[in-house]
JSON list of C-alpha atoms in Angstrom, two decimals:
[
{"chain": "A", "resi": 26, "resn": "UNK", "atom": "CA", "xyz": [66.54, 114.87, 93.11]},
{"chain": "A", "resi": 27, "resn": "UNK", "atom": "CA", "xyz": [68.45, 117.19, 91.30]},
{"chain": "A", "resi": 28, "resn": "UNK", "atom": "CA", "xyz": [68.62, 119.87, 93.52]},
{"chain": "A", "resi": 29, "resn": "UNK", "atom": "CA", "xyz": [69.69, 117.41, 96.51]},
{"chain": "A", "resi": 30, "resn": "UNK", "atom": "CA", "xyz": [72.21, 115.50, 94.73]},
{"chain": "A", "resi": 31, "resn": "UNK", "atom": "CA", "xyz": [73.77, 119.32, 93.46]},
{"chain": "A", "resi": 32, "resn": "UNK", "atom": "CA", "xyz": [73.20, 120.31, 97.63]},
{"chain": "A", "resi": 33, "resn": "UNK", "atom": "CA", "xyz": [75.04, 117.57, 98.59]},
{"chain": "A", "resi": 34, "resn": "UNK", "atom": "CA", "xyz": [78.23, 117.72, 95.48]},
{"chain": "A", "resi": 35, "resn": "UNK", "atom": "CA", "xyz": [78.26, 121.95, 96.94]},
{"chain": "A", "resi": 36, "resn": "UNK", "atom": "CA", "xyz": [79.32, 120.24, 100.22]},
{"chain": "A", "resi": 37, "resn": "UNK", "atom": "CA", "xyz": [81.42, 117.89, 99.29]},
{"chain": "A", "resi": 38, "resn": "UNK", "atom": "CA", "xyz": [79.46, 114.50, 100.29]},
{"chain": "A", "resi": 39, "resn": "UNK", "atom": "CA", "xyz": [78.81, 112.95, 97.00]},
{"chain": "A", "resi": 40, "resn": "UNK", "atom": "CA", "xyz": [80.80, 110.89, 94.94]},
{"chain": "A", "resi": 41, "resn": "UNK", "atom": "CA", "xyz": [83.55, 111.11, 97.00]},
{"chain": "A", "resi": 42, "resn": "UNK", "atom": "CA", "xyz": [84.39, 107.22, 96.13]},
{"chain": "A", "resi": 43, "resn": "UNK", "atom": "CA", "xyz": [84.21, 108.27, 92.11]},
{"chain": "A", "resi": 44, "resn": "UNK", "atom": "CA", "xyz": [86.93, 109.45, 89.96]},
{"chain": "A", "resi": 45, "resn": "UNK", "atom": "CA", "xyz": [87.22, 113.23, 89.29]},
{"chain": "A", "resi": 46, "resn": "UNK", "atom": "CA", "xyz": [86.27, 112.35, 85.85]},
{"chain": "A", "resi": 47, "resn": "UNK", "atom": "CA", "xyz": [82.62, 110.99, 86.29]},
{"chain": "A", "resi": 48, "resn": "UNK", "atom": "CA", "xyz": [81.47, 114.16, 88.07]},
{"chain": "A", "resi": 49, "resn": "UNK", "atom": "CA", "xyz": [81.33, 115.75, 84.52]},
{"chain": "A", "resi": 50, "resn": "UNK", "atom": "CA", "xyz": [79.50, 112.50, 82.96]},
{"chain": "A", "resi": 51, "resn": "UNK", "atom": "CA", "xyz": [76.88, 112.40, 86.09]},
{"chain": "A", "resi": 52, "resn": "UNK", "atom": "CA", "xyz": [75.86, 116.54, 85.28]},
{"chain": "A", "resi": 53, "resn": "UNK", "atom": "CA", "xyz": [76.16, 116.16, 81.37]},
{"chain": "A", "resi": 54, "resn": "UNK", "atom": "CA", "xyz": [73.70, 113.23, 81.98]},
{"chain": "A", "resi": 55, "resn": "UNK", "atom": "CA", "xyz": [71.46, 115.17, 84.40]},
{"chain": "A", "resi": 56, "resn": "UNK", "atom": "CA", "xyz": [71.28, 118.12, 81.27]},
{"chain": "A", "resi": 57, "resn": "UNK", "atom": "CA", "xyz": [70.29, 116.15, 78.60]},
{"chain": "A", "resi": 58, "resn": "UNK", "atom": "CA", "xyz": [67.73, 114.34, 80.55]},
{"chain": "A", "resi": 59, "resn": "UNK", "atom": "CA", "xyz": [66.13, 117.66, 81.79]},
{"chain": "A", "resi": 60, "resn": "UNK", "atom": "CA", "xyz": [64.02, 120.10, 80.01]},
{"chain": "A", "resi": 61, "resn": "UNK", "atom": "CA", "xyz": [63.35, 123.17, 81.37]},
{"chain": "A", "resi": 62, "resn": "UNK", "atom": "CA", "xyz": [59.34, 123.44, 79.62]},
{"chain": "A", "resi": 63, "resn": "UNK", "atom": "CA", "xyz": [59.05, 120.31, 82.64]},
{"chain": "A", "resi": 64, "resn": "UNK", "atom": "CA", "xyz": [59.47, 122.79, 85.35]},
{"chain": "A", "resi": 65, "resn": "UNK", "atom": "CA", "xyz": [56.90, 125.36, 84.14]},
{"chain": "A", "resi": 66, "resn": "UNK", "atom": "CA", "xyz": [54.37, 124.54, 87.03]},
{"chain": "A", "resi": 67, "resn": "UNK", "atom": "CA", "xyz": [56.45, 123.90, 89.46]},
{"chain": "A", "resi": 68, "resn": "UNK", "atom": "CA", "xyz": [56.17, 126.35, 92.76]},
{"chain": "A", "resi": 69, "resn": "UNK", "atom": "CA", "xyz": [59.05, 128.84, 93.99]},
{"chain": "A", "resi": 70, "resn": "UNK", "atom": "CA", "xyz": [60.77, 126.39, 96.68]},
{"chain": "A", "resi": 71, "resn": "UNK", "atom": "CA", "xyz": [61.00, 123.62, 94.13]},
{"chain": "A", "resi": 72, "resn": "UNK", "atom": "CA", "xyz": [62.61, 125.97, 91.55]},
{"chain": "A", "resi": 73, "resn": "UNK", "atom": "CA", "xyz": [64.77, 127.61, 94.44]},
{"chain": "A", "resi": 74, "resn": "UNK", "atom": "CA", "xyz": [65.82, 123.62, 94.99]},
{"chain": "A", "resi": 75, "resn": "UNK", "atom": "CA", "xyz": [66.29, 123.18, 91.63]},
{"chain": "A", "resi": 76, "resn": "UNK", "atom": "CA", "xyz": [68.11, 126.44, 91.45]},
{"chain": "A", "resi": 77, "resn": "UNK", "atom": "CA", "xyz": [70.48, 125.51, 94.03]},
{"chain": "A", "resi": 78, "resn": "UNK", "atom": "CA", "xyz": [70.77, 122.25, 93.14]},
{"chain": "A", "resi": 79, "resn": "UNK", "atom": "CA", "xyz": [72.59, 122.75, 89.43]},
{"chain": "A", "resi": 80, "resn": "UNK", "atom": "CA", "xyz": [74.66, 125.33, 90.75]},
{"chain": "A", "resi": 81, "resn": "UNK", "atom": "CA", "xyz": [75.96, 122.86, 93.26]},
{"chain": "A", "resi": 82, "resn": "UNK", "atom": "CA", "xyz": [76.31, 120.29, 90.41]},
{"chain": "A", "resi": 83, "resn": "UNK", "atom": "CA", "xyz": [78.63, 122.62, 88.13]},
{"chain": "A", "resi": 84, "resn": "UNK", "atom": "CA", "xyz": [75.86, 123.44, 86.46]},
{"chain": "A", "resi": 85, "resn": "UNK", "atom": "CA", "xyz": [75.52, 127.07, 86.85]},
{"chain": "A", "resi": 86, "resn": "UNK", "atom": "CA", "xyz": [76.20, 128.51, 82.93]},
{"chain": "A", "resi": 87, "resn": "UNK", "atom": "CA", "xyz": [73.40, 126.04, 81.67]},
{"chain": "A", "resi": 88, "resn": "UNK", "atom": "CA", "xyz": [70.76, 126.91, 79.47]},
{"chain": "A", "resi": 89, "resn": "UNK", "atom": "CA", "xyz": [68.53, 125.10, 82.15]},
{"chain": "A", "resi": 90, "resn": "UNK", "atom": "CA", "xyz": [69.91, 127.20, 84.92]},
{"chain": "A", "resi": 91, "resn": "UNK", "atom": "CA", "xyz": [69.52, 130.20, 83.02]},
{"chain": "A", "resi": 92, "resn": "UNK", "atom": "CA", "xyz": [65.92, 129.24, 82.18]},
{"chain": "A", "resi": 93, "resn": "UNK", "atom": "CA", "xyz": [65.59, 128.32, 86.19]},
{"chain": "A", "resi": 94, "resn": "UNK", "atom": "CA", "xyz": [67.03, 131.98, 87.32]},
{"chain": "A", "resi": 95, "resn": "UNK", "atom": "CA", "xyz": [64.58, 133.69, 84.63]},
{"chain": "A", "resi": 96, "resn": "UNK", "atom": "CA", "xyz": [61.56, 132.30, 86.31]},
{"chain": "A", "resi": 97, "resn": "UNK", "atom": "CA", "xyz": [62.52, 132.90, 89.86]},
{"chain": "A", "resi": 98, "resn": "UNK", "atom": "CA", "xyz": [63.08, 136.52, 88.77]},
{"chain": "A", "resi": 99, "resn": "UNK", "atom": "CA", "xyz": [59.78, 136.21, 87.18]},
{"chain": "A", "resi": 100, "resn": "UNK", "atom": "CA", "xyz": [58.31, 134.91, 90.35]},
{"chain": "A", "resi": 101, "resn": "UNK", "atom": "CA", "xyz": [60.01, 137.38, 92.97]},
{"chain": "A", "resi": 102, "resn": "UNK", "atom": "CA", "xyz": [59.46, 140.79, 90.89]},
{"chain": "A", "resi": 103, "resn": "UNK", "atom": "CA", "xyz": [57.17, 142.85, 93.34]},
{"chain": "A", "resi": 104, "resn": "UNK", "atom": "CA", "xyz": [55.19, 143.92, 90.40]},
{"chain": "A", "resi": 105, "resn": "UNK", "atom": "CA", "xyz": [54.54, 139.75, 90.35]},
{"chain": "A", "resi": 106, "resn": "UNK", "atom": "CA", "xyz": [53.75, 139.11, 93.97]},
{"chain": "A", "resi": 107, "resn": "UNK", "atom": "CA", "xyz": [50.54, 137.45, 93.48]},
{"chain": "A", "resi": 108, "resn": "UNK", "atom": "CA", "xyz": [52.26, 134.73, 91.22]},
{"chain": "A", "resi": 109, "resn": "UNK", "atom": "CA", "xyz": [53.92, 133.67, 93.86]},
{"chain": "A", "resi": 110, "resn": "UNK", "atom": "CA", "xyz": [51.46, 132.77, 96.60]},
{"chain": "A", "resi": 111, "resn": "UNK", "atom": "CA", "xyz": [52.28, 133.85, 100.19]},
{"chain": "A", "resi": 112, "resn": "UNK", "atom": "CA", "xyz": [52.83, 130.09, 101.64]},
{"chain": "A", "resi": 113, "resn": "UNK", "atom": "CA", "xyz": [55.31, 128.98, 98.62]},
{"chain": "A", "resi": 114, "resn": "UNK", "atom": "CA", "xyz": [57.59, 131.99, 99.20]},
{"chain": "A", "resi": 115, "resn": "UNK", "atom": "CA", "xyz": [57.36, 131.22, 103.22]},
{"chain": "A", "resi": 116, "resn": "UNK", "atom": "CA", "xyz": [58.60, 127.44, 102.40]},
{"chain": "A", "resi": 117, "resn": "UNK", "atom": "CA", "xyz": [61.65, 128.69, 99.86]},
{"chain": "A", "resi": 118, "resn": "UNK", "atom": "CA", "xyz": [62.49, 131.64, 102.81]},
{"chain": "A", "resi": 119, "resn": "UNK", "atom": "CA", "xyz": [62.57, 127.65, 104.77]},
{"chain": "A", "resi": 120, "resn": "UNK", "atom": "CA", "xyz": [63.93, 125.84, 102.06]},
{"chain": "A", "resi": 121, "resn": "UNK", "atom": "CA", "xyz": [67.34, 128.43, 102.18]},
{"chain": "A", "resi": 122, "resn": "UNK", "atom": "CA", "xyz": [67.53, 127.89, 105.51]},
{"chain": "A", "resi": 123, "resn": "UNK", "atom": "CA", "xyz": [67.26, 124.80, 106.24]},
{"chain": "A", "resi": 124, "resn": "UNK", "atom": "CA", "xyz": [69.93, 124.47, 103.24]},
{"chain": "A", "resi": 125, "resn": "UNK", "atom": "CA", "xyz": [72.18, 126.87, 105.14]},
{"chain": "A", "resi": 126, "resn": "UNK", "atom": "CA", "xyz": [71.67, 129.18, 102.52]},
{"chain": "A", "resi": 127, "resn": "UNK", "atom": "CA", "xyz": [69.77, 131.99, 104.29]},
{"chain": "A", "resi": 128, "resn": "UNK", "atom": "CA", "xyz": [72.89, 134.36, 104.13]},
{"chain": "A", "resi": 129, "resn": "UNK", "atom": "CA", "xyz": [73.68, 137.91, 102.79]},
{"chain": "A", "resi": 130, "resn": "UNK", "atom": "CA", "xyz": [76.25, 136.20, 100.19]},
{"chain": "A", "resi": 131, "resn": "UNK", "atom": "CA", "xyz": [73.43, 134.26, 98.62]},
{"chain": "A", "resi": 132, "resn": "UNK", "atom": "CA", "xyz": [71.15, 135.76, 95.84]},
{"chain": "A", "resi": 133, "resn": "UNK", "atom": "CA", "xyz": [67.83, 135.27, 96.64]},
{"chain": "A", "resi": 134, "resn": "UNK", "atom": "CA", "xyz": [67.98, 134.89, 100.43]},
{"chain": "A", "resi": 135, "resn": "UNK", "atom": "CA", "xyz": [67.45, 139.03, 100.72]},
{"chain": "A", "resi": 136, "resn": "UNK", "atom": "CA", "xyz": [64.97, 138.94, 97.80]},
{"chain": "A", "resi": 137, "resn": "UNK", "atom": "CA", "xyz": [62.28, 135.83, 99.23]},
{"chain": "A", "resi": 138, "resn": "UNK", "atom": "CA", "xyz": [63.11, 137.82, 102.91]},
{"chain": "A", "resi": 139, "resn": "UNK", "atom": "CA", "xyz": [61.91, 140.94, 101.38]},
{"chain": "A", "resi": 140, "resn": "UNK", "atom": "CA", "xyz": [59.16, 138.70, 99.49]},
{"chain": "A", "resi": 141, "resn": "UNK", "atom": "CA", "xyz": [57.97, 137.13, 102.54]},
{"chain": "A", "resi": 142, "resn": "UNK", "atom": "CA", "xyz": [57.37, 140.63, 104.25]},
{"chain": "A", "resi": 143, "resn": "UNK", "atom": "CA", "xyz": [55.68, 142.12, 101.68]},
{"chain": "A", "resi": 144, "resn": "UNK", "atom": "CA", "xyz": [53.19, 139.17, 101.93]},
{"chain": "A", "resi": 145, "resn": "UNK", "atom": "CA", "xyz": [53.20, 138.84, 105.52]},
{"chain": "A", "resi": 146, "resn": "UNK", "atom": "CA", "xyz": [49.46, 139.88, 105.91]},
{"chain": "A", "resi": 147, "resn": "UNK", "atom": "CA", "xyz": [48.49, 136.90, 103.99]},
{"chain": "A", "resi": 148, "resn": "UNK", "atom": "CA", "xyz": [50.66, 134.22, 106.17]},
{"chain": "A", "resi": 149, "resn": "UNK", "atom": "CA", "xyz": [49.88, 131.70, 108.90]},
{"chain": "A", "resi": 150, "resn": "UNK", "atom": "CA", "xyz": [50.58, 132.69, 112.20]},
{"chain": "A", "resi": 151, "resn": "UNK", "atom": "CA", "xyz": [53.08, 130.01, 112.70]},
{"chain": "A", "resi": 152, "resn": "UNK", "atom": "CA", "xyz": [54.36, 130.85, 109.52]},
{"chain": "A", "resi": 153, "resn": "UNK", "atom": "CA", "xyz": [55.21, 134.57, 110.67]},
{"chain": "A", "resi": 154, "resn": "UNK", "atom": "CA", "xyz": [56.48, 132.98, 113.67]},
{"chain": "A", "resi": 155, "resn": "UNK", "atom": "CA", "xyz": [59.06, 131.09, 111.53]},
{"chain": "A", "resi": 156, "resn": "UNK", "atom": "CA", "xyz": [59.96, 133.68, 109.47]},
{"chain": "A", "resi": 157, "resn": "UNK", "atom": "CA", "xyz": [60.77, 136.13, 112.26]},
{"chain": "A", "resi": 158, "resn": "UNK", "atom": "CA", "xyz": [64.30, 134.77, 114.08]},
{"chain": "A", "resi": 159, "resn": "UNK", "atom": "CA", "xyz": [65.29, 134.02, 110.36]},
{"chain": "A", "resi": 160, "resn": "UNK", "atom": "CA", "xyz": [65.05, 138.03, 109.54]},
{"chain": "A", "resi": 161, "resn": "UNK", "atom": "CA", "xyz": [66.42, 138.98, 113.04]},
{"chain": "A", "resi": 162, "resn": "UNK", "atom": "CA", "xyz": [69.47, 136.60, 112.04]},
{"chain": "A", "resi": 163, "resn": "UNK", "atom": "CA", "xyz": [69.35, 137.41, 108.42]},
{"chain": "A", "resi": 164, "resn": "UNK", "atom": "CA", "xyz": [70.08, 141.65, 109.58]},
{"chain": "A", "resi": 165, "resn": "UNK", "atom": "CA", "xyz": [72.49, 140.49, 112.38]},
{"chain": "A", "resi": 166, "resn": "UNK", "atom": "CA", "xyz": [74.60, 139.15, 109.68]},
{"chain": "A", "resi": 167, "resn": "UNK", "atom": "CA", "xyz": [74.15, 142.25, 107.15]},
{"chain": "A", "resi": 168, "resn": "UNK", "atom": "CA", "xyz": [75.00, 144.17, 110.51]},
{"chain": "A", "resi": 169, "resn": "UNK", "atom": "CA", "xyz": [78.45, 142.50, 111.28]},
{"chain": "A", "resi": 170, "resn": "UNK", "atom": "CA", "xyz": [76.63, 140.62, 114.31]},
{"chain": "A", "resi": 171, "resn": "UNK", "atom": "CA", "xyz": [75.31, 143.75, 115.60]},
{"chain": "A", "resi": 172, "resn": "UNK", "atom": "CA", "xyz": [71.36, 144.12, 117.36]},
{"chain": "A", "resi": 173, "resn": "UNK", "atom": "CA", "xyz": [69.90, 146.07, 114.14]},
{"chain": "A", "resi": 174, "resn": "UNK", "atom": "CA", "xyz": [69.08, 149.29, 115.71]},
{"chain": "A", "resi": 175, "resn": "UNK", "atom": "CA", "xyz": [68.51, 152.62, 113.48]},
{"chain": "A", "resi": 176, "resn": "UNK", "atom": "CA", "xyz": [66.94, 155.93, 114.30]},
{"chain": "A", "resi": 177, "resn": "UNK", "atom": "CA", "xyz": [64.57, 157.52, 112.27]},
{"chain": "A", "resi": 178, "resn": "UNK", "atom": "CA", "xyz": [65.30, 158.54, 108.83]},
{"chain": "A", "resi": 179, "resn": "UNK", "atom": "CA", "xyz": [69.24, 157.47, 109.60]},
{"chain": "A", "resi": 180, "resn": "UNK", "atom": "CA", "xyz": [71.02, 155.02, 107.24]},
{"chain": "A", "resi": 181, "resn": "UNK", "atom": "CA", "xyz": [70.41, 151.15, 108.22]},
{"chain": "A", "resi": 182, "resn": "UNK", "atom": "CA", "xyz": [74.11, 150.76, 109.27]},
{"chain": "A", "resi": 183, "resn": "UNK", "atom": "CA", "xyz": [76.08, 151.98, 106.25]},
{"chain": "A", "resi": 184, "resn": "UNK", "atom": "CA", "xyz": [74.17, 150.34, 103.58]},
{"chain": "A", "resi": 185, "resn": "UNK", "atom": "CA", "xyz": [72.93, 152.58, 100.81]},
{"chain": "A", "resi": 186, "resn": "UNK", "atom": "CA", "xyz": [69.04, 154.00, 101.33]},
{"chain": "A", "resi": 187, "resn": "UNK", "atom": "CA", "xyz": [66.75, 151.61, 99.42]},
{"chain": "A", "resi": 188, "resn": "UNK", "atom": "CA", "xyz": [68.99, 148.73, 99.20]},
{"chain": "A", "resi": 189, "resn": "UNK", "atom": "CA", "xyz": [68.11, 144.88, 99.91]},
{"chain": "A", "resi": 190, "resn": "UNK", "atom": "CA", "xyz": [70.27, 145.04, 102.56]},
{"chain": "A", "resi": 191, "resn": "UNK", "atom": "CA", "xyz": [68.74, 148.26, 104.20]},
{"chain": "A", "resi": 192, "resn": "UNK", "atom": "CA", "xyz": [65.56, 147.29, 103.43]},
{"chain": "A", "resi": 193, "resn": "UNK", "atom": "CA", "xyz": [65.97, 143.71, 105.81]},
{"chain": "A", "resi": 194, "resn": "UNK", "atom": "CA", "xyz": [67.80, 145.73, 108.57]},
{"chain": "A", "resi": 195, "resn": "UNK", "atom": "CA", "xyz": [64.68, 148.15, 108.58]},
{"chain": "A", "resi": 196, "resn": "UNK", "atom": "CA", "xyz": [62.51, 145.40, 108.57]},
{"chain": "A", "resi": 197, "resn": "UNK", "atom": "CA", "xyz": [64.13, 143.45, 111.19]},
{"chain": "A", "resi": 198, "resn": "UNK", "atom": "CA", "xyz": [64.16, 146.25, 113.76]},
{"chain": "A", "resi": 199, "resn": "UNK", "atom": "CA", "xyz": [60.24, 146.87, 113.31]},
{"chain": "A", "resi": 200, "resn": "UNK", "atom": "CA", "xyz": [59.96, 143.37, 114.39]},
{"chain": "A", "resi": 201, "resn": "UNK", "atom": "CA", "xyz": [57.97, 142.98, 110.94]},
{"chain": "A", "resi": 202, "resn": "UNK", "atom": "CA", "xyz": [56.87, 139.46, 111.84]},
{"chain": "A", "resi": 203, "resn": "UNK", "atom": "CA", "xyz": [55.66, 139.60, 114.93]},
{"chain": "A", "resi": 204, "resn": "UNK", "atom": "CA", "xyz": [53.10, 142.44, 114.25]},
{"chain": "A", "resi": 205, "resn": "UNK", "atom": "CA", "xyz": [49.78, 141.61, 113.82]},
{"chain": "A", "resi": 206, "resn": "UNK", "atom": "CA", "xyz": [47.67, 141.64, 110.28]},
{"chain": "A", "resi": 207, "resn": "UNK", "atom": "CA", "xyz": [45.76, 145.04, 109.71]},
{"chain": "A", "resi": 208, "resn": "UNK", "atom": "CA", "xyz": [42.81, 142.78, 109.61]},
{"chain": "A", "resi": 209, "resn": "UNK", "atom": "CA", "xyz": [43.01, 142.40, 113.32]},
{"chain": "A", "resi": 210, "resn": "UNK", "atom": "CA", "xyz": [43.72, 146.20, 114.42]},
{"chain": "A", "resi": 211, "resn": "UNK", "atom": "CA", "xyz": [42.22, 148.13, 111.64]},
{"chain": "A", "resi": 212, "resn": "UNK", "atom": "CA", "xyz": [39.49, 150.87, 113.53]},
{"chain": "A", "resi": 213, "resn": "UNK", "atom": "CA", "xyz": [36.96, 150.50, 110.00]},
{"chain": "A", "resi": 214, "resn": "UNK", "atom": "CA", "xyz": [36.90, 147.04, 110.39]},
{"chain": "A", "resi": 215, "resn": "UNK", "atom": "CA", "xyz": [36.20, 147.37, 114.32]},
{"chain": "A", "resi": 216, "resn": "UNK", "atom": "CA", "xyz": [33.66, 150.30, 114.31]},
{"chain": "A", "resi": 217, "resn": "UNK", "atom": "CA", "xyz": [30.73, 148.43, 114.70]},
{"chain": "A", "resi": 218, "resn": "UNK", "atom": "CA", "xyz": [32.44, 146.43, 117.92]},
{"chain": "A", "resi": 219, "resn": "UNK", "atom": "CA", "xyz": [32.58, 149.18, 119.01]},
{"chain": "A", "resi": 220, "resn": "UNK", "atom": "CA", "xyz": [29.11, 150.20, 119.63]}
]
């Protein structure tokens, strides 16, 4: 709830009836009735909602916010990719987009993208099939607009080597998405096929 009503205040929808000076009363209301020690169990797109959702809401120097940004990051770090499981990061990648949120300007649109392909092998097929026009757009708009193309060992389009931005544009030309899971073309898993 909170993260829709904040959604809808970021575009201007709610409240536009109310005075200026309820706005204030409706989020003070929404912070004293939340704890953040609530949200503990709660999976990566409905902390990414929540996320976007008090930011949206005026909310964004609040100790809950705060506490909502720490355990994304805690989430997202690649050293932490199992804590996140494969199908939760695929539905916040979703969640940003179907938000209109999947752009280079917002924080953690680059980060899940990068997430998403570094658990790729473990995703539905129709999950990579999602995911894959959302990088494709996600590099045309790091790339001006621009088809991502680079040549080998060149810089992805001016941004700096190892870079979020870099690392989507290089994933995005390799088509990451729409290759298939080692599982399915590895030759030691084949061999005896083979025979």
């Amino acid at each position: 709830l909170v993260g829709a009503l904040g959604l809808l205040q970021s575009q201007g929808a709610l409240m536009s009836g109310a005075s200026d000076s309820s706005e204030p009363q409706i989020a003070q209301r929404i912070l004293r009735s939340l704890e953040f020690e609530r949200f503990g169990c709660v999976d990566l797109a409905h902390l990414l909602l929540l996320n976007l959702g008090l930011c949206g809401l005026g909310l964004g120097s609040s100790r809950l916010r705060r506490d909502a940004e720490e355990r994304l990051a805690e989430l997202t770090r690649s050293t932490a990719a199992d804590l996140a499981p494969a199908q939760d990061v695929c539905r916040a990648v979703l969640l940003l987009h179907s938000c209109g949120r999947l752009l280079p300007c917002e924080p953690w649109a680059l980060v899940l993208m990068q997430l998403a392909a570094g658990v790729s092998e473990k995703l539905k097929k129709g999950e990579r099939k999602a995911l894959r026009p959302l990088l494709a757009r996600l590099a045309m708009q790091l790339s001006g607009g621009k088809v991502v193309r680079v040549a080998s060992g060149a810089n992805p389009l001016g941004h700096p080597t190892g870079s979020r931005e870099a690392a989507i544009c290089l994933l995005a030309q390799r088509d990451w998405f729409a290759r298939k899971p080692t599982a399915e073309i590895s030759w030691y898993r084949a061999r005896g096929q083979l025979l």
